[in-house]
């Protein structure tokens, strides 16, 4: 059945012309950065210019003719590709023209000054910082402006408040109380009557009565206000804002001026001024960024009007009141922070240095400015390591909107209202795509057709409707503007002549959903997918899936790994091509011409004017997520291309279309319990034919540093290592490209000098003869980690001596790239596009899989019970249309929300196509419902009931079992508790916690439990003895005392409780045991060692260590020093495959033990568990 597929068939060809073309999907990033370079930077320079000294003698002007230059130094990257290769940042030099004016002398000095390196955006909308691609996520924040709020108290009395929020500066809040008195709060200080502020601003009582519409309401506040003159009011304002300082009229005036009318301290911003003018119907010019007296009067007047039901209160979750801060604005803010620091330094230097010899260059110290920018890219919450798993992941990351970050919300404080879907999100923010978990609703995705306007508000396009006729005029509306119109959805059925099909059209008006006649409709949506994001719009039959599952589907498409053999989906939605093109992972032609030369690494296109344009393809590059980025040419020699054509495929694209999975033949039926609870049964064909095989490239690196005892050295001469281990290394001790390596193989040989002690005479003689060769060095080589391995595909060596830029401590850095080919295996996570995910539970030989009557075995068997309760019925539609695609040898494009074309459109189409395919092939064994009688591959018998069979697009996700599987026999232990560490990264064990202990107790498995709590965990001597016994094949001895018990005893002793441990002899006497000396006796002689304090006995060493580290002496370890690891809270632990399993036992909080000790004279402590287990058994037998 593997025929070459024809082009896609649109299931509904006719009405598709109504669907508008998508805009450039990465535009939000590119246009914003372009604005910063062209305008944002100049705006900030203008705001800070001039910087004057304290006497006003000197002025430093920033002129707005600045330029960005490429680097000319040989080791500085000039292109994004160079930056990736050198692990450097892709930046350009910023030079600014400065003018220093000396007012006294009347002289002017001009200079162009190099300010620093500013990271530049690549054509893909990303930044390269230290060799890694990063994305600046757009932030969605509350817009500056004025917000009115209504509150109703228990008696039903309404009060109103108004909050004036600037871009930066003091907040101003007006509120009314139950007695209708208006108060004002400045920056959350104590409140004072609003009339006091108005009087301080210069309004008399008579003027106030004249400028407000409802003067009788204001009269109550005037009567309540004790200050009757302007001077009293200014003194009162000063008293409230600076309590404790002696008040004065001049002080009151200056504090008011600086708080609200000084553009250095107060800035409404362009948006704030726009919102304020709009809300209060003012006509203050946009350049006026501070408050005016009129603003304050209008704000109070509107507040009074609300009591008379004039005007309306605001909804802070409405998108008219939330705006987007994209890259450009975030960078501009950061630049302002840098310039503020710079300004202080310049002022100081103006004062301290001689004015005659000053030049702009020696006034400026540009470090703070560069540091502010670098800090933003390196550590801001909004500067994120780009998700590069596949093209969709990259595209979605650039379109992400986050409410978190500086100046935004925090996860803990965000309530339900902020996270919820709001009617104004329609066509602006996707209602489906958001993370699961604590960030749900705080991180969203821009809808497909949305764009951000100059003020930062999201706009969405609509077609104008005039007199009931849909026109071709497209208008972009913000959420505020849209509230005044009646808007029909994008899937409202429309005839070819532009009239609506139905006499009543559903519309949205002011956040309400109503039905109205076609004449009343003002606008209609441009496309049914305009309400969702790109990730969601890629789900076919989206309208038949429950939103929770669609959310999982959108999120999981981003996690799918690029496969070695890509395949376009048989059932598509039509935006796969544009998603791939705008992601930046494919190569797009920017000229018209003919391909003259095509190879795996480059494409040369000859244009009409005989120019030769060369495109370089990247081969087997490692992505941020360790997947493989490889480009393959689509163009052949002689082919014609035009601007915008995809000429080379990237990862997870095929023929320029997004292809993140494979079309697999699926059967919905249970199979021997192997697909119970979301497990999945797959055929061995998927392994043998590399259907779900992906390539992963891992980066390992090592650096040679300078130590106190001498420099580390990268060499092949590694001590105490067999020649076998060095087989892959070249003469410099670095692995050869092309070597196949396995766990624990040496990749880079490195030796570190060891502390040298006084040498015996024979060694001195050897040194004299052989020179330095016999010196003390330690093997610190880079080895392949556990469970890794593969083919070395690249090695990069950076050397300080050759002029490479390296971190301060390193002299040489070697990076080794290892590629692995990973076939699908048991434990891998696979998923469809409808949130139907599962883990591969069994890989069955192809001949045992259920097969169709024509002998075709199915590829994958899914559990039918996974569909009804999850309500993602879209997968069954996809399966059946996939079956039709397989029969008719076509691909289908299914627009979402297809009810706009006909009633029950999806099921009618699917049914029609299956019947058509059945007729074309003559396969009469397919039922009209698309069900098939399958045969058991093992016995050849037919299954009892017909089964739904078809093609479904399945993806292999990045959660691969090879990265998660982990086992340990022995390994590192925590220094304090002596328990094994936790986690794969620490090579830790599995925790045996409180509940696991109960489970073993419930089964009465006493010996297993004792072993787990002692020799597999923190019985220091017992575990080494047990290991020895296993190696020698002897019986295990009785476990000893766990370290955690000793820690407990020492903790209790340390707070002054006399706790001792006694041992009952055979004669029945109780003899006190000193746990610590017992350790000393049992301790193997070889472990008396040179400590940092010279050769000393255990007791004094423990005392010294505990003094230094503030750890109870009992807690200091007694095992092999190389195995002691200091770790934080990360103590969990032990899977096993051979030898001893390491198990962690929980420690006991000291206070609980104390309470037990005080309450019960005879108390027993269950050392293996949590505080709830401290029991008083004095009354029990």
GROMACS .gro file of N, CA and C in nm, residues 17 77 147 256 388 436 552 601 605 796 828 842 979 1099 1151:
model
   45
   17UNK      N    1  -1.187   3.000   0.031
   17UNK     CA    2  -1.134   3.131  -0.009
   17UNK      C    3  -1.166   3.237   0.097
   77UNK      N    4   3.285   3.650   1.681
   77UNK     CA    5   3.196   3.599   1.575
   77UNK      C    6   3.132   3.713   1.496
  147UNK      N    7  -0.810   5.277   3.667
  147UNK     CA    8  -0.904   5.165   3.681
  147UNK      C    9  -1.005   5.196   3.791
  256UNK      N   10   0.495   6.752   4.593
  256UNK     CA   11   0.389   6.727   4.495
  256UNK      C   12   0.445   6.733   4.353
  388UNK      N   13   1.394   2.378   2.141
  388UNK     CA   14   1.427   2.353   2.001
  388UNK      C   15   1.399   2.208   1.963
  436UNK      N   16   0.000   2.251   3.188
  436UNK     CA   17  -0.076   2.190   3.298
  436UNK      C   18   0.006   2.219   3.423
  552UNK      N   19  -0.353   1.891   2.590
  552UNK     CA   20  -0.242   1.794   2.595
  552UNK      C   21  -0.187   1.771   2.455
  601UNK      N   22   2.537   2.004   0.141
  601UNK     CA   23   2.576   2.112   0.231
  601UNK      C   24   2.546   2.252   0.178
  605UNK      N   25   2.185   2.940  -0.618
  605UNK     CA   26   2.076   2.982  -0.706
  605UNK      C   27   2.125   3.099  -0.792
  796UNK      N   28   3.550   1.970   1.957
  796UNK     CA   29   3.597   2.109   1.946
  796UNK      C   30   3.698   2.135   2.056
  828UNK      N   31   0.917   0.394   2.602
  828UNK     CA   32   0.910   0.524   2.535
  828UNK      C   33   0.766   0.575   2.534
  842UNK      N   34   0.477  -0.328   2.498
  842UNK     CA   35   0.529  -0.452   2.439
  842UNK      C   36   0.551  -0.429   2.290
  979UNK      N   37   2.365   0.831   5.427
  979UNK     CA   38   2.271   0.761   5.341
  979UNK      C   39   2.304   0.791   5.195
 1099UNK      N   40   3.870   0.994   6.716
 1099UNK     CA   41   3.795   1.084   6.805
 1099UNK      C   42   3.833   1.230   6.780
 1151UNK      N   43   1.284   1.779   6.761
 1151UNK     CA   44   1.188   1.826   6.861
 1151UNK      C   45   1.088   1.717   6.896
   0.00000   0.00000   0.00000
